[in-house]
PDB file of C-alpha atoms in Angstrom:
ATOM      1  CA  MET A  74      14.002  -7.205  -3.637  1.00 90.00           C
ATOM      2  CA  PHE A  75      11.921  -6.248  -6.549  1.00 96.00           C
ATOM      3  CA  TYR A  76      10.168  -8.798  -8.559  1.00 96.00           C
ATOM      4  CA  ASP A  77       8.959  -8.853 -12.186  1.00 96.00           C
ATOM      5  CA  PRO A  78       5.235  -7.604 -12.147  1.00 97.00           C
ATOM      6  CA  SER A  79       4.547  -9.805 -15.129  1.00 96.00           C
ATOM      7  CA  ASP A  80       4.948 -12.907 -13.004  1.00 95.00           C
ATOM      8  CA  PHE A  81       1.730 -11.990 -11.263  1.00 96.00           C
ATOM      9  CA  PRO A  82      -1.000 -11.884 -13.878  1.00 95.00           C
ATOM     10  CA  PHE A  83      -3.470  -9.651 -11.780  1.00 97.00           C
ATOM     11  CA  THR A  84      -0.911  -6.811 -12.326  1.00 98.00           C
ATOM     12  CA  GLN A  85      -1.785  -6.681 -15.931  1.00 98.00           C
ATOM     13  CA  THR A  86      -5.431  -6.306 -15.033  1.00 98.00           C
ATOM     14  CA  LEU A  87      -4.694  -3.474 -12.725  1.00 98.00           C
ATOM     15  CA  GLU A  88      -2.409  -1.787 -15.239  1.00 98.00           C
ATOM     16  CA  ALA A  89      -5.151  -2.099 -18.018  1.00 98.00           C
ATOM     17  CA  ASN A  90      -7.729  -0.313 -15.597  1.00 98.00           C
ATOM     18  CA  TRP A  91      -5.475   2.193 -13.919  1.00 98.00           C
ATOM     19  CA  GLN A  92      -7.481   5.163 -15.318  1.00 98.00           C
ATOM     20  CA  ILE A  93     -10.736   3.875 -13.846  1.00 98.00           C
ATOM     21  CA  ILE A  94      -8.935   3.462 -10.549  1.00 98.00           C
ATOM     22  CA  ARG A  95      -7.543   6.887 -10.697  1.00 98.00           C
ATOM     23  CA  ASP A  96     -10.939   8.362 -11.721  1.00 98.00           C
ATOM     24  CA  GLU A  97     -12.367   6.872  -8.350  1.00 98.00           C
ATOM     25  CA  LEU A  98      -9.376   8.275  -6.341  1.00 98.00           C
ATOM     26  CA  ASN A  99     -10.014  11.749  -7.808  1.00 97.00           C
ATOM     27  CA  GLN A 100     -13.556  11.504  -6.515  1.00 97.00           C
ATOM     28  CA  LEU A 101     -12.545  11.086  -2.963  1.00 97.00           C
ATOM     29  CA  ARG A 102     -12.047  13.982  -0.405  1.00 95.00           C
ATOM     30  CA  GLU A 103      -9.034  14.837   1.635  1.00 90.00           C
ATOM     31  CA  LYS A 104     -11.001  13.983   4.764  1.00 93.00           C
ATOM     32  CA  ASP A 105     -11.624  10.375   3.331  1.00 95.00           C
ATOM     33  CA  PHE A 106      -7.878   9.700   4.040  1.00 96.00           C
ATOM     34  CA  ILE A 107      -6.447   8.917   7.436  1.00 94.00           C
ATOM     35  CA  PRO A 108      -2.675   9.255   8.488  1.00 93.00           C
ATOM     36  CA  TRP A 109      -0.711   5.980   8.480  1.00 87.00           C
ATOM     37  CA  PRO A 110      -0.539   5.052  12.173  1.00 85.00           C
ATOM     38  CA  GLU A 111       3.254   4.426  12.480  1.00 86.00           C
ATOM     39  CA  LYS A 112       4.066   8.252  12.529  1.00 84.00           C
ATOM     40  CA  TYR A 113       7.548   7.518  13.798  1.00 85.00           C
ATOM     41  CA  LEU A 114       8.428   6.482  10.331  1.00 87.00           C
ATOM     42  CA  TYR A 115       7.477   9.628   8.494  1.00 90.00           C
ATOM     43  CA  GLY A 116       6.122  12.488  10.908  1.00 86.00           C
ATOM     44  CA  LYS A 117       3.440  13.808   8.668  1.00 92.00           C
ATOM     45  CA  GLY A 118       2.262  13.399   5.042  1.00 94.00           C
ATOM     46  CA  TRP A 119       1.631   9.840   4.517  1.00 95.00           C
ATOM     47  CA  ASP A 120      -2.198   9.204   4.331  1.00 96.00           C
ATOM     48  CA  THR A 121      -4.171   6.302   3.309  1.00 96.00           C
ATOM     49  CA  PHE A 122      -7.500   5.096   2.164  1.00 97.00           C
ATOM     50  CA  GLY A 123      -8.104   1.599   2.928  1.00 96.00           C
ATOM     51  CA  PHE A 124     -10.017  -1.140   1.195  1.00 97.00           C
ATOM     52  CA  TYR A 125      -8.906  -4.274   2.912  1.00 95.00           C
ATOM     53  CA  ALA A 126      -6.943  -4.603   6.143  1.00 89.00           C
ATOM     54  CA  PHE A 127      -5.610  -8.105   6.789  1.00 80.00           C
ATOM     55  CA  GLY A 128      -8.338  -9.569   4.851  1.00 79.00           C
ATOM     56  CA  LEU A 129     -11.022  -7.742   6.378  1.00 89.00           C
ATOM     57  CA  LYS A 130     -13.016  -5.495   4.064  1.00 93.00           C
ATOM     58  CA  VAL A 131     -13.565  -1.773   4.866  1.00 94.00           C
ATOM     59  CA  THR A 132     -17.147  -1.648   3.567  1.00 95.00           C
ATOM     60  CA  GLY A 133     -17.744   2.022   3.472  1.00 95.00           C
ATOM     61  CA  ASN A 134     -14.554   2.733   1.695  1.00 96.00           C
ATOM     62  CA  CYS A 135     -15.312  -0.114  -0.931  1.00 97.00           C
ATOM     63  CA  LYS A 136     -18.707   1.457  -1.582  1.00 97.00           C
ATOM     64  CA  LEU A 137     -17.167   4.668  -2.487  1.00 97.00           C
ATOM     65  CA  CYS A 138     -14.912   3.012  -5.027  1.00 98.00           C
ATOM     66  CA  PRO A 139     -16.967   0.206  -6.581  1.00 98.00           C
ATOM     67  CA  GLU A 140     -14.753  -0.291  -9.726  1.00 98.00           C
ATOM     68  CA  THR A 141     -11.586  -0.549  -7.734  1.00 98.00           C
ATOM     69  CA  THR A 142     -13.194  -2.904  -5.409  1.00 97.00           C
ATOM     70  CA  LYS A 143     -14.171  -5.162  -8.191  1.00 97.00           C
ATOM     71  CA  LEU A 144     -10.635  -5.039  -9.585  1.00 98.00           C
ATOM     72  CA  LEU A 145      -9.200  -5.891  -6.082  1.00 97.00           C
ATOM     73  CA  ALA A 146     -11.652  -8.895  -5.804  1.00 95.00           C
ATOM     74  CA  GLN A 147      -9.673 -10.524  -8.787  1.00 95.00           C
ATOM     75  CA  VAL A 148      -6.390 -10.364  -6.726  1.00 96.00           C
ATOM     76  CA  PRO A 149      -5.515 -13.891  -5.598  1.00 94.00           C
ATOM     77  CA  ASP A 150      -5.045 -14.205  -1.895  1.00 93.00           C
ATOM     78  CA  LEU A 151      -5.411 -10.411  -1.247  1.00 95.00           C
ATOM     79  CA  VAL A 152      -4.380  -9.511   2.255  1.00 93.00           C
ATOM     80  CA  SER A 153      -4.631  -5.663   2.447  1.00 94.00           C
ATOM     81  CA  ALA A 154      -5.177  -2.761  -0.069  1.00 97.00           C
ATOM     82  CA  GLY A 155      -5.602   0.919  -0.222  1.00 97.00           C
ATOM     83  CA  PHE A 156      -4.582   4.180  -1.613  1.00 98.00           C
ATOM     84  CA  SER A 157      -1.261   5.340  -0.324  1.00 97.00           C
ATOM     85  CA  SER A 158      -0.810   9.259  -0.563  1.00 97.00           C
ATOM     86  CA  LEU A 159       2.612  10.915   0.059  1.00 97.00           C
ATOM     87  CA  ALA A 160       2.444  14.728   0.318  1.00 97.00           C
ATOM     88  CA  PRO A 161       5.244  16.858  -0.915  1.00 97.00           C
ATOM     89  CA  GLY A 162       8.371  16.696   0.974  1.00 96.00           C
ATOM     90  CA  THR A 163       7.430  13.460   2.958  1.00 96.00           C
ATOM     91  CA  HIS A 164      10.158  10.907   3.493  1.00 96.00           C
ATOM     92  CA  ILE A 165       9.196   7.378   4.943  1.00 95.00           C
ATOM     93  CA  THR A 166      12.349   6.470   6.765  1.00 94.00           C
ATOM     94  CA  PRO A 167      14.144   3.033   6.271  1.00 95.00           C
ATOM     95  CA  HIS A 168      12.059   0.169   7.803  1.00 92.00           C
ATOM     96  CA  THR A 169      11.056  -3.384   7.361  1.00 90.00           C
ATOM     97  CA  GLY A 170       7.546  -4.894   7.009  1.00 84.00           C
ATOM     98  CA  TYR A 171       6.088  -7.713   9.200  1.00 77.00           C
ATOM     99  CA  PRO A 172       7.227 -11.286   8.218  1.00 70.00           C
ATOM    100  CA  ASP A 173       3.853 -12.634   7.027  1.00 77.00           C
ATOM    101  CA  GLY A 174       4.628 -14.365   3.690  1.00 87.00           C
ATOM    102  CA  VAL A 175       3.148 -11.460   1.675  1.00 90.00           C
ATOM    103  CA  LEU A 176       4.575  -9.297  -1.171  1.00 94.00           C
ATOM    104  CA  ARG A 177       3.596  -5.819  -1.821  1.00 96.00           C
ATOM    105  CA  CYS A 178       2.404  -4.335  -5.065  1.00 97.00           C
ATOM    106  CA  HIS A 179       2.238  -0.521  -5.943  1.00 98.00           C
ATOM    107  CA  LEU A 180       0.261   0.694  -8.870  1.00 98.00           C
ATOM    108  CA  GLY A 181       1.352   4.250  -9.897  1.00 98.00           C
ATOM    109  CA  LEU A 182      -1.763   6.595 -10.060  1.00 98.00           C
ATOM    110  CA  VAL A 183      -0.330  10.076  -9.570  1.00 98.00           C
ATOM    111  CA  VAL A 184       3.523  10.152  -9.897  1.00 98.00           C
ATOM    112  CA  PRO A 185       5.249  13.458 -10.046  1.00 97.00           C
ATOM    113  CA  ASP A 186       8.920  13.706 -10.758  1.00 96.00           C
ATOM    114  CA  LYS A 187      11.342  13.388  -7.728  1.00 97.00           C
ATOM    115  CA  CYS A 188       9.615  10.556  -6.107  1.00 97.00           C
ATOM    116  CA  ALA A 189      11.235   7.242  -5.545  1.00 98.00           C
ATOM    117  CA  ILE A 190      11.254   3.883  -3.492  1.00 98.00           C
ATOM    118  CA  ARG A 191      14.481   1.963  -2.319  1.00 97.00           C
ATOM    119  CA  VAL A 192      14.197  -1.695  -1.567  1.00 96.00           C
ATOM    120  CA  GLY A 193      17.425  -3.182  -0.369  1.00 96.00           C
ATOM    121  CA  ASP A 194      20.145  -1.657  -2.524  1.00 96.00           C
ATOM    122  CA  GLU A 195      17.890  -0.840  -5.584  1.00 97.00           C
ATOM    123  CA  THR A 196      16.138   2.491  -6.063  1.00 97.00           C
ATOM    124  CA  ARG A 197      13.213   2.770  -8.449  1.00 98.00           C
ATOM    125  CA  THR A 198      10.663   5.233  -9.368  1.00 97.00           C
ATOM    126  CA  TRP A 199       6.889   4.778  -9.955  1.00 98.00           C
ATOM    127  CA  SER A 200       5.237   5.256 -13.420  1.00 98.00           C
ATOM    128  CA  GLU A 201       1.526   6.064 -13.870  1.00 98.00           C
ATOM    129  CA  GLY A 202      -0.268   2.917 -14.794  1.00 98.00           C
ATOM    130  CA  CYS A 203       2.408   0.582 -13.843  1.00 98.00           C
ATOM    131  CA  CYS A 204       2.974  -1.858 -11.025  1.00 98.00           C
ATOM    132  CA  LEU A 205       6.048  -2.348  -8.929  1.00 98.00           C
ATOM    133  CA  VAL A 206       6.233  -5.575  -6.815  1.00 97.00           C
ATOM    134  CA  PHE A 207       8.611  -6.037  -3.935  1.00 96.00           C
ATOM    135  CA  ASP A 208       9.177  -7.875  -0.595  1.00 93.00           C
ATOM    136  CA  ASP A 209       8.569  -5.318   2.140  1.00 89.00           C
ATOM    137  CA  THR A 210      10.422  -7.446   4.710  1.00 89.00           C
ATOM    138  CA  VAL A 211      13.567  -6.246   3.009  1.00 92.00           C
ATOM    139  CA  GLU A 212      14.485  -2.789   4.336  1.00 93.00           C
ATOM    140  CA  HIS A 213      12.871  -0.096   2.286  1.00 95.00           C
ATOM    141  CA  GLU A 214      12.137   3.659   2.195  1.00 96.00           C
ATOM    142  CA  ALA A 215      10.121   6.131   0.018  1.00 97.00           C
ATOM    143  CA  TRP A 216      10.164   9.827  -0.586  1.00 97.00           C
ATOM    144  CA  ASN A 217       8.414  12.639  -2.330  1.00 98.00           C
ATOM    145  CA  SER A 218      10.771  15.398  -3.158  1.00 97.00           C
ATOM    146  CA  SER A 219       8.452  17.068  -5.615  1.00 97.00           C
ATOM    147  CA  GLU A 220       5.945  19.845  -4.945  1.00 97.00           C
ATOM    148  CA  GLN A 221       2.810  17.541  -5.761  1.00 97.00           C
ATOM    149  CA  THR A 222       1.261  14.609  -3.932  1.00 97.00           C
ATOM    150  CA  ARG A 223       2.101  11.200  -5.059  1.00 98.00           C
ATOM    151  CA  VAL A 224      -0.550   8.301  -4.806  1.00 98.00           C
ATOM    152  CA  VAL A 225      -0.270   4.696  -5.535  1.00 98.00           C
ATOM    153  CA  LEU A 226      -2.739   1.690  -4.919  1.00 98.00           C
ATOM    154  CA  LEU A 227      -0.868  -0.318  -2.400  1.00 97.00           C
ATOM    155  CA  LEU A 228      -1.743  -3.954  -1.918  1.00 96.00           C
ATOM    156  CA  ASP A 229      -0.397  -6.924  -0.174  1.00 95.00           C
ATOM    157  CA  PHE A 230      -0.876 -10.464  -1.363  1.00 95.00           C
ATOM    158  CA  LYS A 231       0.257 -13.817  -0.203  1.00 93.00           C
ATOM    159  CA  ALA A 232       3.320 -14.851  -2.088  1.00 90.00           C
ATOM    160  CA  PRO A 233       3.053 -18.069  -4.079  1.00 87.00           C
ATOM    161  CA  PRO A 234       4.403 -21.010  -2.320  1.00 84.00           C
ATOM    162  CA  GLY A 235       8.279 -21.377  -2.501  1.00 77.00           C
ATOM    163  CA  LEU A 236       8.783 -17.837  -3.645  1.00 79.00           C
ATOM    164  CA  LEU A 237       9.797 -16.436  -0.278  1.00 76.00           C
ATOM    165  CA  PRO A 238      11.974 -17.960   2.484  1.00 69.00           C
ATOM    166  CA  GLU A 239      10.058 -19.474   5.190  1.00 64.00           C
ATOM    167  CA  THR A 240       9.459 -17.133   8.060  1.00 53.00           C
ATOM    168  CA  GLU A 241       7.514 -17.341  11.370  1.00 51.00           C
ATOM    169  CA  MET A 242       5.338 -14.599  12.817  1.00 47.00           C
ATOM    170  CA  PRO A 243       6.877 -13.642  16.017  1.00 47.00           C
ATOM    171  CA  PRO A 244       4.243 -14.938  18.599  1.00 46.00           C
ATOM    172  CA  LYS A 245       3.878 -11.755  20.424  1.00 44.00           C
ATOM    173  CA  LEU A 246       3.814  -9.360  17.460  1.00 44.00           C
ATOM    174  CA  GLU A 247       0.227  -8.239  18.219  1.00 43.00           C
ATOM    175  CA  GLN A 248       1.124  -7.290  21.654  1.00 43.00           C
ATOM    176  CA  GLU A 249       4.214  -5.640  20.782  1.00 44.00           C
ATOM    177  CA  LYS A 250       2.485  -3.407  18.035  1.00 45.00           C
ATOM    178  CA  PRO A 251      -0.871  -2.995  19.628  1.00 43.00           C
ATOM    179  CA  GLY A 252      -1.359   0.562  18.247  1.00 45.00           C
ATOM    180  CA  PHE A 253      -0.815  -0.683  14.709  1.00 44.00           C
ATOM    181  CA  PHE A 254      -2.939  -3.802  14.890  1.00 44.00           C
ATOM    182  CA  GLY A 255      -5.655  -2.009  16.788  1.00 49.00           C
ATOM    183  CA  PHE A 256      -5.652   0.662  14.199  1.00 51.00           C
ATOM    184  CA  LEU A 257      -6.191  -1.966  11.402  1.00 49.00           C
ATOM    185  CA  LYS A 258      -8.997  -3.690  13.384  1.00 49.00           C
ATOM    186  CA  ASN A 259     -10.710  -0.391  13.983  1.00 54.00           C
ATOM    187  CA  LEU A 260     -10.356   0.499  10.276  1.00 54.00           C
ATOM    188  CA  SER A 261     -11.915  -2.654   9.107  1.00 52.00           C
ATOM    189  CA  GLN A 262     -14.770  -1.797  11.497  1.00 52.00           C
ATOM    190  CA  GLY A 263     -15.108   1.643  10.246  1.00 57.00           C
ATOM    191  CA  LYS A 264     -14.000   3.279  13.496  1.00 52.00           C
ATOM    192  CA  ASN A 265     -10.890   5.282  12.465  1.00 49.00           C
ATOM    193  CA  LYS A 266     -12.640   8.034  10.404  1.00 48.00           C
ATOM    194  CA  ARG A 267     -11.891  11.565  11.116  1.00 39.00           C
TER     195      ARG A 267
END
């Protein structure tokens, strides 16, 4: 399920400053990115550069992109944020996120043709400088069928009260996904660099 980005005022700030964010992205090196840990979803070609992981700041990365970090600080109830890079030919298979009362926002930064995301029964494409907001607990998938890398600024934020149906985090989720949660904990402490 997609939402109207204009319902969330911070998206206008991100869109107005998208070129500043992209300039900082362009200063990063390939080795600054790390593979998303759930490789069963994509095999290879999905890399990330994290700023925040479950509310914990990735200090070293934030120092590399100070203007992006300042803009992210203006997002109410920010939970996670980072650059999400899909290499040519990468397909993230259908999956659902974790039920934690958040919405996901993608700000298009580098968007070649033949890239798209499906959420539920609706497929959309990214546009450079524009946000998409969606509920990632609805089945979704993304692909890059182009010959260039696609990059978005991905962020999760707590949904305003009453917007999402009430869900309860499974009590043993952390034990069921130790690799994923361990990865995020280590990332926030700067331990997952290549």
